[in-house]
Amino acid sequence: MSEVKMVGLTIDGRTVRAAEGTNVLQAAEQAGISIPHFCYHPAFEAEGNCRLCLVEIEGLPKLDSACSTVVREGMIVRTSTAPVLEARKDVLEFLLAEHPLDCPICDKAGECKLQDYYDRHGLFPGWFLEAKEKRQKKISIGKGLLLDRERCILCTRCVRYLRKVTGTGELGVFERGVRAEVGTYDDAPIDNNYSGNLVDICPVGAITDTDFRFKTRAWFLEKRPTVCPRCSRGCAVIVESVSGYPLEEGERRVFRIRAGENPAVNGYWICDFGRAGRRDIDEGRQERVIKSASPESELSWQKALADVMARIRSVPGPERAAKVAVILNSRMTREELTLAKRLFAEGLSLDKIFFADPKPGAADGFLLTEERVPNARGVLQAGFSPRLPDLDALAASVEVLLVFGSHLLDHFSEEAVSRALAKIPSKFLFSAHTGPLDRLAEIVFPLAVSAEKSGTYINIDGLRQSFGRAAEPAPGVVSEHEILGCLAAGLGLNVGEHDVR
Amino acid sequence: MSYAPSAAAVKKIDGIIAPYPEKSAALLPVLRVVQDELGCVPPEAETWVAAKLGIQPIRIREVLSFYTMFRRRPAGKTIIQVCRNLSCTLAGAEDIIGFLKERLHVGPDGTTPDGRITLVTVECLGHCDHSPCLQIDGIDHGPVTRDGVAALLEELRAHE
Ligand code: SF4
Ligand code: FES
């Protein structure tokens, strides 16, 4: 490892050591001193345009911006002297002089940096008599993004993001002075798979997402981290949901998914495909156990699972290898896969263990990978050699079939699957979302989605990432973990449920 | 519509770009050459310059809209640029601009229907010591008064 040279400096009387090349803002942050800032973002070079991060540096005649000043040996920095506090107030006052103050109807309220900084560093009475400039408040800039030019504080984070990170450069700043405004080139829309990050990085409510706009208030949301399940990159994401609120019919539970920070995987960004995963959590879900013989009756999953066990037991031990089959998938967690291995391969000695996953998509050269499952490495590590079933062979010999997930249809036509399943006496479907396979199964079990579970995924680079439950499970759903544990217990098999990692 | 400058202009542009390690650094002087030839820098020219310098057209638009010395639309035969920056405003630029609007019947950045005169308001012309000041076809005048401006307009007409 190359030696990183450390520099010693003093910030607010505290001795701080920071790597050479670090800026004062970062060095202070590392020492637990936060300096307010709008335009600085750790992913880009400092631009120093907002002036909120002004600090006192001994030996300099004027305040200087902490974000664009690199640490020097012996530097003495003060971040909360009277002139600094005064300067912060002034900067905020200038910004607010042209700000519409429409916080009551602004989606960013409650998580807006301008609002928070005014509360912490401003609190001056407004005394501008001049009318504020009227600007466009609802400009569609592409992909469900809306730009409000009155709220924009011209920090250029969005412009720099599209230049430095996606390299697509759809936004620019036109005109100058009081007329300066962010915009697209001749209305050419923002068009890349990472546009949702603009909403995350805009410090104010100038860029909003139509999927979230006016749907709730930021302070109602509970924010919990997890790992995105939509491809094999395993980006850190934050699931923002309401819990403890009785939901009305059709009301949202998960309001948005945002990028989490993970320097080892995704930095600060996630793709729009992953962000759209919020729909997987709320929409098209299986809501209860449905037994085709008595579709109306309310049935607990434990009771229904007794039927599955009875059917497995009805196949004599030595014949199970040939007559019982399971279809698993690479969205299952590492723990669930270990359980499945112990239960199906070791406990029941099944031969017919297959996998059906979503079809690969195109990788985009940045984060999104071809594999549209999060845990293909976990499948291998659990000791499986994943392969698709041969439908004819299944139909010819199998008496009991357990299907986890609905992705058989990504590989076979609905007709071919119906034909094969018609020949199998007992088939059970475990699935989070409703789909055409439902009507073919004897019993359908409503599964939890990954945000509702805890577990471990192993990403495309072999990185093990454990995550906790990020959203309260929808009522009535059950995880594969619970299903497999219960099956094992019922069948009298010891699968060592507590050491599955 | 596509645009290509004259062979002479291209030669000049190539000469301007040559010494810069980073081609885009030559943006301002290159835009001047284009504007000298066309009288403005229309969208087709933005595309041409962008390709020439290896940057996106949006970067050109940013620069064109920032500097008042560049025009994105054709101007009349004569351009009157009136400073609206601090010194001139304190010295009465707003009145001068108002007077010109009234006389010419055009708003800022407008051209008289006969195509003779374009009125533009601009940032500092560097003549604060002669504020309020204006520039007619590159020649500075200041400090100007309503009467002085009226005389200048007369002179313009006389020169036709
Ligand atoms: S839209 Fe948001 S991110 Fe972009 S410049 Fe304005 S305030 Fe900054
Ligand atoms: S954060 Fe330093 S100037 Fe904006």
XYZ file of C-alpha atoms and ligand atoms in Angstrom:
673
model
C 0.000 0.000 0.000
C 1.322 3.397 -0.860
C 2.062 5.612 2.120
C -0.559 8.280 2.632
C 1.099 11.359 4.001
C -0.737 12.779 6.974
C -1.001 16.463 7.737
C -1.534 17.880 11.225
C -3.775 20.893 11.720
C -5.960 22.477 14.372
C -9.688 22.879 13.889
C -11.597 24.684 16.636
C -8.752 24.019 19.024
C -8.762 20.309 18.293
C -5.691 18.654 16.853
C -6.699 16.868 13.675
C -4.715 14.623 11.366
C -5.900 14.297 7.809
C -4.502 12.730 4.664
C -2.646 15.105 2.391
C -4.971 16.568 -0.235
C -8.020 16.424 2.011
C -9.999 19.638 2.077
C -10.742 21.458 5.313
C -14.436 20.578 5.161
C -13.676 16.847 4.983
C -10.969 17.047 7.620
C -13.394 18.775 9.976
C -16.059 16.188 9.251
C -13.623 13.397 10.058
C -13.000 15.122 13.375
C -16.733 15.318 14.056
C -17.081 19.017 13.276
C -19.676 19.638 10.609
C -19.407 22.699 8.439
C -22.622 23.620 6.631
C -22.413 23.364 2.852
C -24.595 23.192 -0.255
C -22.442 22.914 -3.350
C -19.762 20.594 -2.030
C -20.350 16.899 -2.611
C -17.654 14.377 -1.764
C -18.035 12.722 -5.172
C -16.983 15.799 -7.133
C -14.228 18.330 -7.044
C -15.107 21.331 -4.932
C -16.524 24.216 -6.903
C -16.877 26.698 -4.071
C -19.882 28.534 -5.454
C -22.341 28.611 -2.551
C -20.004 30.210 0.035
C -21.825 28.660 2.972
C -18.754 26.767 4.145
C -16.733 29.900 4.938
C -14.310 29.479 7.841
C -11.535 31.484 9.455
C -8.032 30.366 8.604
C -5.278 31.956 10.658
C -3.020 34.149 8.564
C -5.572 34.809 5.847
C -7.118 38.266 5.725
C -10.620 37.051 4.818
C -12.803 34.039 5.436
C -12.190 31.217 3.000
C -14.298 28.321 1.741
C -13.538 25.112 3.633
C -14.536 22.911 0.711
C -11.943 24.296 -1.664
C -9.084 24.785 0.791
C -6.678 21.894 1.073
C -5.245 21.096 4.511
C -1.706 22.304 5.257
C 0.631 21.350 8.067
C 0.102 23.636 11.047
C -3.020 25.243 9.650
C -5.300 26.770 12.280
C -8.978 26.764 11.357
C -11.923 28.197 13.257
C -15.423 27.218 12.213
C -17.646 29.007 14.680
C -16.273 32.443 15.464
C -18.504 35.489 15.300
C -17.395 36.528 11.778
C -18.012 32.960 10.502
C -21.475 32.801 12.020
C -22.224 36.249 10.613
C -21.047 35.201 7.140
C -23.231 32.082 7.212
C -26.214 34.202 8.088
C -25.463 36.549 5.223
C -25.079 33.767 2.699
C -28.375 32.257 3.802
C -30.016 35.647 3.633
C -28.869 36.149 0.052
C -30.159 32.726 -0.931
C -33.478 33.253 0.793
C -33.893 36.674 -0.779
C -34.742 34.841 -4.008
C -36.291 31.727 -2.517
C -40.053 31.210 -2.798
C -40.491 29.823 0.758
C -43.130 27.414 -0.451
C -42.040 24.862 2.128
C -45.612 23.864 3.005
C -46.075 22.409 -0.476
C -42.454 21.436 -1.121
C -41.557 17.736 -1.110
C -38.125 18.496 0.271
C -39.433 20.121 3.430
C -38.161 18.237 6.429
C -35.021 17.098 4.635
C -34.060 20.348 2.894
C -30.612 21.682 3.598
C -31.702 25.275 3.135
C -34.480 24.807 5.657
C -32.226 23.000 8.122
C -29.388 25.512 7.826
C -31.709 28.456 8.232
C -32.970 26.823 11.402
C -29.451 26.219 12.681
C -27.476 29.166 11.310
C -29.960 31.747 10.090
C -33.031 32.695 12.109
C -32.942 36.300 10.933
C -36.149 38.156 10.192
C -36.740 38.818 6.499
C -36.586 42.498 5.650
C -36.370 42.539 1.851
C -39.015 44.813 0.386
C -38.234 43.966 -3.217
C -40.482 41.498 -4.974
C -38.918 38.126 -5.708
C -38.280 37.076 -9.280
C -40.992 34.869 -10.746
C -39.581 31.786 -12.411
C -40.880 28.573 -13.891
C -41.871 26.133 -11.184
C -42.687 22.959 -13.039
C -40.395 22.130 -15.899
C -40.284 18.549 -17.030
C -36.608 17.691 -17.515
C -37.076 14.001 -18.319
C -37.710 10.664 -16.631
C -40.323 11.865 -14.179
C -38.088 14.675 -12.921
C -39.438 18.165 -12.435
C -37.358 21.304 -12.050
C -38.503 24.260 -9.965
C -36.338 27.254 -10.834
C -37.576 29.371 -7.951
C -36.324 26.863 -5.425
C -32.982 26.255 -7.157
C -30.016 27.755 -5.341
C -27.665 27.242 -8.299
C -25.254 25.017 -6.433
C -24.668 23.131 -9.740
C -24.510 19.761 -8.036
C -26.934 18.399 -10.629
C -24.946 19.822 -13.518
C -21.677 18.412 -12.201
C -23.237 15.039 -11.423
C -24.378 14.620 -15.020
C -20.979 15.671 -16.311
C -18.725 13.794 -13.929
C -20.669 10.701 -12.956
C -22.972 9.730 -15.816
C -20.992 11.663 -18.407
C -24.234 12.521 -20.166
C -24.216 16.252 -19.384
C -27.879 16.969 -20.025
C -28.077 19.966 -17.667
C -26.301 23.297 -17.796
C -26.496 26.767 -16.261
C -27.630 29.457 -18.672
C -27.562 33.229 -18.378
C -25.947 34.978 -15.444
C -26.591 36.886 -12.252
C -30.184 37.068 -11.164
C -31.249 35.556 -14.485
C -29.032 32.472 -14.169
C -30.973 29.234 -14.425
C -30.461 25.511 -14.702
C -31.874 23.870 -17.811
C -31.580 21.296 -20.557
C -30.335 21.958 -24.092
C -33.302 22.750 -26.352
C -35.525 20.658 -24.075
C -33.541 17.480 -24.719
C -34.656 15.401 -21.737
C -32.385 13.829 -19.162
C -32.015 10.300 -20.371
C -29.770 7.940 -18.462
C -30.222 5.079 -16.032
C -28.964 7.113 -13.070
C -31.201 10.171 -13.183
C -32.950 9.496 -9.872
C -29.763 10.416 -8.010
C -30.401 14.045 -9.008
C -33.296 14.146 -6.568
C -31.065 12.749 -3.831
C -28.259 15.263 -4.357
C -30.260 18.435 -4.954
C -29.961 20.073 -1.528
C -33.305 21.817 -1.900
C -36.628 20.962 -3.504
C -35.635 22.138 -6.980
C -35.529 18.678 -8.533
C -38.387 16.425 -7.534
C -39.606 13.049 -8.671
C -43.182 12.671 -9.908
C -43.296 9.235 -8.296
C -42.876 10.841 -4.866
C -44.229 14.347 -5.394
C -47.074 15.266 -3.077
C -47.455 11.691 -1.871
C -46.335 12.103 1.731
C -44.116 14.228 3.980
C -40.519 13.320 4.578
C -40.963 13.234 8.344
C -43.483 10.418 8.186
C -40.959 8.098 6.596
C -38.964 5.523 8.401
C -35.615 5.034 6.678
C -33.845 1.705 6.845
C -30.906 0.398 4.878
C -30.775 -2.792 2.851
C -29.086 -4.243 -0.231
C -30.789 -3.744 -3.588
C -32.051 -7.110 -4.909
C -32.527 -6.140 -8.538
C -29.113 -7.091 -9.932
C -25.933 -8.729 -8.730
C -24.132 -5.475 -7.827
C -25.742 -5.308 -4.405
C -25.868 -1.517 -4.028
C -26.667 -0.008 -0.661
C -30.171 1.419 -0.672
C -32.449 3.069 1.845
C -36.050 1.940 1.914
C -38.371 4.678 3.094
C -41.687 3.445 4.344
C -44.470 4.258 6.721
C -45.109 1.859 9.508
C -47.453 1.949 12.421
C -49.953 3.757 10.273
C -53.114 1.896 9.447
C -53.043 1.858 5.678
C -56.066 2.530 3.557
C -56.871 0.192 0.711
C -54.310 0.737 -2.036
C -52.269 3.166 0.037
C -48.515 3.084 -0.283
C -46.335 1.557 2.348
C -42.997 2.120 0.700
C -42.744 5.617 -0.701
C -39.346 5.514 -2.246
C -36.017 3.819 -2.452
C -32.952 6.022 -2.341
C -29.249 5.488 -2.706
C -27.387 4.425 0.402
C -23.657 5.002 0.722
C -21.214 2.185 0.252
C -17.746 3.127 -0.986
C -16.951 -0.525 -1.716
C -19.890 -1.012 -4.049
C -21.929 1.929 -5.277
C -20.403 5.053 -3.777
C -23.352 7.390 -3.449
C -25.435 6.283 -6.424
C -27.978 3.734 -7.514
C -29.551 3.109 -10.898
C -33.121 4.032 -11.783
C -33.946 0.361 -12.272
C -33.051 -0.348 -8.650
C -34.886 2.745 -7.459
C -38.010 1.573 -9.269
C -37.790 -1.541 -7.087
C -40.085 0.193 -4.621
C -42.938 -1.085 -6.757
C -41.835 -4.671 -6.137
C -42.448 -4.121 -2.449
C -45.893 -2.606 -2.712
C -47.470 -3.660 -5.949
C -48.863 -6.918 -7.286
C -48.269 -8.794 -4.045
C -49.748 -12.139 -3.078
C -51.849 -11.216 -0.116
C -52.824 -14.505 1.453
C -52.569 -18.245 1.223
C -54.836 -19.489 -1.515
C -55.832 -23.109 -1.801
C -57.338 -23.787 -5.211
C -59.780 -26.317 -3.791
C -61.306 -23.729 -1.449
C -60.145 -20.332 -2.660
C -62.416 -18.375 -0.350
C -61.326 -19.863 2.944
C -58.867 -18.076 5.202
C -55.924 -20.327 5.804
C -52.758 -19.762 7.794
C -49.488 -20.604 6.070
C -48.653 -23.072 8.864
C -51.866 -25.007 8.255
C -51.361 -24.930 4.516
C -47.801 -26.106 4.911
C -49.101 -29.206 6.689
C -50.644 -30.219 3.349
C -47.263 -29.832 1.671
C -45.604 -32.008 4.297
C -48.312 -34.623 4.024
C -47.784 -34.825 0.277
C -44.022 -35.141 0.667
C -44.462 -37.803 3.315
C -46.825 -39.746 1.095
C -43.903 -40.398 -1.238
C -41.845 -43.219 0.314
C -38.314 -42.158 1.275
C -36.390 -44.063 -1.397
C -38.658 -42.750 -4.158
C -38.388 -39.103 -3.187
C -35.255 -38.467 -5.152
C -37.162 -39.204 -8.321
C -40.642 -38.035 -7.410
C -40.200 -34.829 -5.419
C -38.739 -31.770 -7.119
C -38.086 -28.162 -6.090
C -37.404 -25.065 -8.121
C -35.470 -22.411 -6.198
C -34.106 -19.010 -7.248
C -31.109 -16.741 -6.756
C -33.101 -14.098 -4.931
C -33.092 -16.281 -1.845
C -30.665 -15.209 0.844
C -27.503 -17.092 1.601
C -29.098 -18.370 4.821
C -32.207 -19.582 3.042
C -30.107 -21.330 0.453
C -28.152 -23.176 3.146
C -31.402 -24.255 4.729
C -32.703 -25.359 1.337
C -29.525 -27.309 0.726
C -29.766 -29.102 4.055
C -33.473 -29.735 3.755
C -33.843 -30.756 0.143
C -30.443 -32.103 -0.864
C -29.243 -33.600 2.401
C -32.392 -34.219 4.488
C -34.756 -35.408 1.783
C -31.989 -36.542 -0.627
C -33.705 -34.930 -3.579
C -31.984 -35.049 -6.960
C -34.314 -32.721 -8.701
C -33.332 -29.316 -7.421
C -33.580 -26.643 -10.082
C -33.324 -22.883 -10.362
C -35.458 -20.460 -12.324
C -34.295 -16.830 -12.332
C -35.201 -13.713 -14.265
C -33.576 -13.558 -17.695
C -30.335 -11.565 -17.743
C -30.593 -8.007 -19.014
C -27.943 -5.730 -20.503
C -25.243 -4.428 -18.199
C -24.866 -0.664 -18.495
C -21.158 -0.411 -17.851
C -21.592 1.374 -14.532
C -23.448 -0.348 -11.701
C -26.239 -2.363 -13.278
C -25.090 -5.912 -14.087
C -26.465 -8.489 -16.505
C -27.644 -10.811 -13.768
C -30.965 -9.547 -12.480
C -30.694 -11.471 -9.220
C -28.739 -10.496 -6.118
C -27.327 -13.771 -4.977
C -26.076 -15.993 -7.798
C -22.718 -16.291 -5.959
C -24.597 -17.329 -2.815
C -26.244 -20.155 -4.771
C -22.858 -21.507 -5.772
C -21.433 -21.066 -2.287
C -24.339 -22.984 -0.788
C -23.200 -25.871 -2.973
C -25.828 -25.822 -5.693
C -25.170 -26.177 -9.406
C -28.075 -24.143 -10.699
C -29.854 -25.435 -13.785
C -33.282 -25.034 -15.319
C -35.640 -28.009 -15.197
C -36.609 -29.989 -18.274
C -40.381 -29.600 -18.266
C -41.081 -32.889 -20.051
C -38.879 -34.832 -17.677
C -40.578 -33.155 -14.721
C -44.016 -33.962 -16.058
C -43.066 -37.578 -16.693
C -41.838 -38.498 -13.232
C -42.557 -35.954 -10.527
C -45.436 -36.262 -8.091
C -44.753 -33.336 -5.777
C -43.336 -30.042 -6.994
C -42.415 -27.005 -4.886
C -41.832 -23.838 -6.863
C -40.211 -20.793 -5.252
C -40.650 -17.643 -7.308
C -42.432 -17.119 -10.610
C -39.567 -16.952 -13.063
C -40.201 -20.261 -14.836
C -42.199 -18.083 -17.184
C -39.077 -16.151 -18.160
C -37.831 -19.333 -19.788
C -40.885 -21.309 -20.861
C -44.201 -20.318 -22.359
C -47.181 -20.254 -20.061
C -48.699 -22.968 -22.193
C -45.703 -25.287 -21.859
C -45.614 -24.778 -18.098
C -49.381 -25.420 -17.770
C -49.079 -28.574 -19.823
C -46.234 -29.910 -17.701
C -47.797 -28.944 -14.392
C -51.110 -30.517 -15.357
C -49.364 -33.896 -15.283
C -47.907 -33.369 -11.797
C -50.388 -34.362 -9.091
C -49.268 -31.899 -6.392
C -47.646 -28.562 -6.980
C -47.150 -25.720 -4.568
C -46.156 -22.174 -5.395
C -44.275 -19.858 -3.044
C -44.270 -16.412 -4.533
C -44.244 -12.761 -3.538
C -46.180 -11.509 -6.539
C -49.312 -12.662 -8.269
C -48.896 -14.122 -11.711
C -50.095 -16.653 -14.252
C -48.558 -19.570 -12.324
C -50.981 -18.990 -9.459
C -53.909 -20.807 -11.045
C -51.750 -23.849 -11.742
C -50.800 -24.451 -8.105
C -52.669 -26.407 -5.506
C -51.684 -23.882 -2.852
C -50.079 -20.472 -3.307
C -48.046 -19.092 -0.387
C -47.475 -15.325 -0.161
C -43.761 -14.696 0.276
C -41.919 -11.745 1.746
C -39.753 -9.672 -0.631
C -36.129 -9.054 0.233
C -36.767 -5.640 1.827
C -39.019 -7.422 4.300
C -36.353 -9.943 5.253
C -32.946 -10.008 6.802
C -30.161 -12.090 5.356
C -26.998 -12.077 3.289
C -26.316 -11.692 -0.421
C -23.009 -12.258 -2.129
C -22.513 -9.798 -4.928
C -20.891 -10.081 -8.336
C -17.451 -9.393 -6.861
C -17.870 -11.963 -4.120
C -18.593 -9.389 -1.431
C -20.774 -10.735 1.395
C -23.351 -8.215 2.488
C -25.715 -8.830 5.360
C -28.782 -6.716 5.784
C -31.639 -6.342 8.218
C -35.312 -5.942 7.575
C -35.896 -2.622 5.827
C -39.686 -2.521 5.765
C -42.320 -4.118 7.922
C -43.621 -7.185 6.086
C -46.973 -6.862 4.377
C -49.648 -8.538 6.484
C -49.799 -12.300 6.030
C -46.534 -12.830 4.149
C -43.965 -15.401 5.146
C -40.278 -15.714 4.298
C -38.597 -18.686 2.642
C -36.589 -18.965 5.836
C -39.747 -19.583 7.874
C -41.162 -21.954 5.264
C -38.009 -24.019 5.047
C -37.506 -24.097 8.825
C -41.080 -25.184 9.360
C -40.884 -27.848 6.656
C -37.710 -29.239 8.192
C -39.209 -29.331 11.665
C -42.402 -30.929 10.409
C -40.527 -33.572 8.481
C -38.372 -34.306 11.518
C -35.134 -33.184 9.891
C -32.433 -31.369 11.785
C -31.202 -28.602 9.517
C -29.364 -26.668 12.221
C -31.427 -23.611 11.606
C -29.304 -21.465 13.839
C -25.977 -21.863 12.125
C -27.088 -21.391 8.563
C -24.505 -18.746 7.903
C -29.709 22.995 -40.848
C -26.049 22.417 -40.730
C -23.386 25.043 -40.667
C -19.774 25.234 -41.651
C -17.698 28.413 -41.499
C -15.822 29.689 -44.560
C -12.444 28.165 -45.355
C -10.747 31.329 -44.095
C -12.617 31.172 -40.795
C -11.799 27.483 -40.327
C -8.140 28.258 -40.922
C -8.269 31.012 -38.353
C -10.063 28.755 -35.876
C -7.521 25.967 -36.331
C -4.790 28.487 -35.670
C -6.500 29.619 -32.480
C -6.970 26.093 -31.173
C -3.464 24.842 -32.024
C -1.508 26.178 -29.010
C -4.016 24.948 -26.413
C -3.361 21.530 -24.865
C -7.066 21.474 -23.956
C -9.024 22.379 -27.081
C -12.068 23.628 -25.198
C -9.928 26.412 -23.699
C -10.155 28.140 -27.093
C -13.933 28.444 -26.851
C -14.198 32.230 -26.429
C -11.931 33.283 -29.313
C -13.451 30.626 -31.577
C -16.951 31.926 -30.876
C -15.749 35.412 -31.770
C -14.606 34.234 -35.185
C -17.968 32.604 -35.812
C -19.842 35.677 -34.639
C -17.703 37.982 -36.789
C -18.639 35.902 -39.795
C -22.359 35.362 -39.104
C -23.199 38.351 -36.946
C -24.372 35.918 -34.251
C -23.880 32.333 -33.115
C -27.015 30.407 -34.121
C -27.795 26.870 -32.868
C -26.282 25.225 -35.975
C -23.020 26.977 -35.207
C -23.154 25.753 -31.589
C -23.215 22.202 -32.889
C -20.302 22.843 -35.240
C -18.148 24.504 -32.566
C -18.999 21.786 -30.050
C -17.833 19.076 -32.426
C -14.724 21.075 -33.285
C -13.743 21.458 -29.623
C -14.895 18.050 -28.499
C -17.467 19.300 -25.991
C -21.254 19.137 -25.768
C -23.344 21.877 -27.409
C -24.859 22.687 -24.006
C -21.445 24.009 -22.909
C -21.481 26.448 -25.809
C -24.995 27.573 -24.951
C -23.925 28.225 -21.362
C -21.094 30.463 -22.497
C -23.140 32.267 -25.155
C -25.900 33.057 -22.682
C -23.453 34.155 -19.979
C -21.608 36.777 -22.019
C -23.621 39.659 -23.385
C -20.960 40.196 -26.046
C -22.226 37.100 -27.839
C -25.468 37.029 -29.737
C -27.553 33.963 -30.432
C -29.880 35.700 -32.879
C -29.102 38.016 -35.799
C -28.918 41.718 -34.956
C -29.800 44.838 -36.885
C -27.234 46.857 -38.841
C -26.219 48.810 -35.763
C -25.980 47.495 -32.222
C -26.453 49.815 -29.287
C -25.253 48.247 -26.060
C -26.232 50.009 -22.857
C -24.522 49.124 -19.617
C -26.869 48.162 -16.788
C -24.207 47.377 -14.227
C -23.738 49.055 -10.874
C -21.988 52.368 -11.687
C -24.101 53.067 -14.719
C -27.331 52.196 -12.943
C -26.445 54.557 -10.091
C -25.701 57.229 -12.686
C -29.079 56.806 -14.391
C -28.712 53.965 -16.899
C -32.307 52.912 -16.343
C -33.515 56.259 -17.589
C -31.275 56.003 -20.648
C -32.541 52.504 -21.399
C -36.116 53.710 -20.959
C -35.489 56.613 -23.308
C -33.996 54.348 -25.979
C -36.878 51.905 -25.721
C -39.319 54.745 -26.190
C -37.467 56.238 -29.148
C -36.778 52.968 -30.948
C -40.033 51.233 -29.959
C -38.164 48.080 -29.034
C -37.472 46.233 -25.791
C -33.994 45.161 -24.717
C -32.565 42.679 -27.201
C -35.107 43.885 -29.774
C -34.458 45.107 -33.312
C -36.353 47.920 -34.985
C -38.806 46.693 -37.652
C -36.673 48.261 -40.389
C -33.749 46.133 -39.207
C -31.565 49.169 -38.569
C -30.922 49.105 -34.844
C -30.701 46.445 -32.143
C -30.865 47.565 -28.526
C -29.036 45.426 -25.979
C -28.473 45.857 -22.269
C -25.121 44.535 -21.140
C -22.914 44.061 -18.117
C -19.974 46.371 -17.424
C -18.404 47.941 -20.509
C -15.346 49.000 -18.532
C -16.262 52.661 -18.686
C -17.481 53.231 -15.180
C -15.644 56.564 -15.060
C -17.895 57.730 -17.896
C -21.146 56.318 -16.571
C -23.818 56.029 -17.697
C -22.238 54.730 -20.834
C -23.180 52.906 -23.974
C -21.472 51.495 -26.987
C -22.533 51.888 -30.600
C -20.942 49.383 -32.936
C -17.960 49.061 -30.655
C -17.441 52.788 -29.998
C -17.909 53.964 -26.404
C -19.973 56.999 -25.513
C -20.367 58.432 -22.057
C -21.439 59.902 -19.835
C -24.631 60.145 -21.860
C -27.811 62.078 -21.222
C -31.224 61.856 -22.903
C -30.239 64.748 -25.191
C -26.886 63.174 -25.910
C -28.550 59.898 -26.860
C -31.035 61.726 -29.081
C -28.124 63.394 -30.841
C -26.360 60.064 -31.329
C -29.519 58.577 -32.871
C -29.748 61.574 -35.243
C -26.167 61.055 -36.248
C -26.852 57.379 -36.996
C -29.759 58.316 -39.241
C -27.671 60.973 -41.024
C -25.009 58.384 -41.825
C -27.399 56.154 -43.781
S -31.467 22.160 -9.226
Fe -30.796 21.581 -7.145
S -28.812 20.577 -7.515
Fe -29.286 21.700 -9.364
S -28.277 23.686 -9.093
Fe -30.382 23.934 -8.380
S -30.288 23.557 -6.189
Fe -28.382 22.743 -7.044
S -19.659 24.152 0.048
Fe -17.914 25.393 -0.014
S -18.561 27.026 -1.261
Fe -20.284 25.692 -1.349
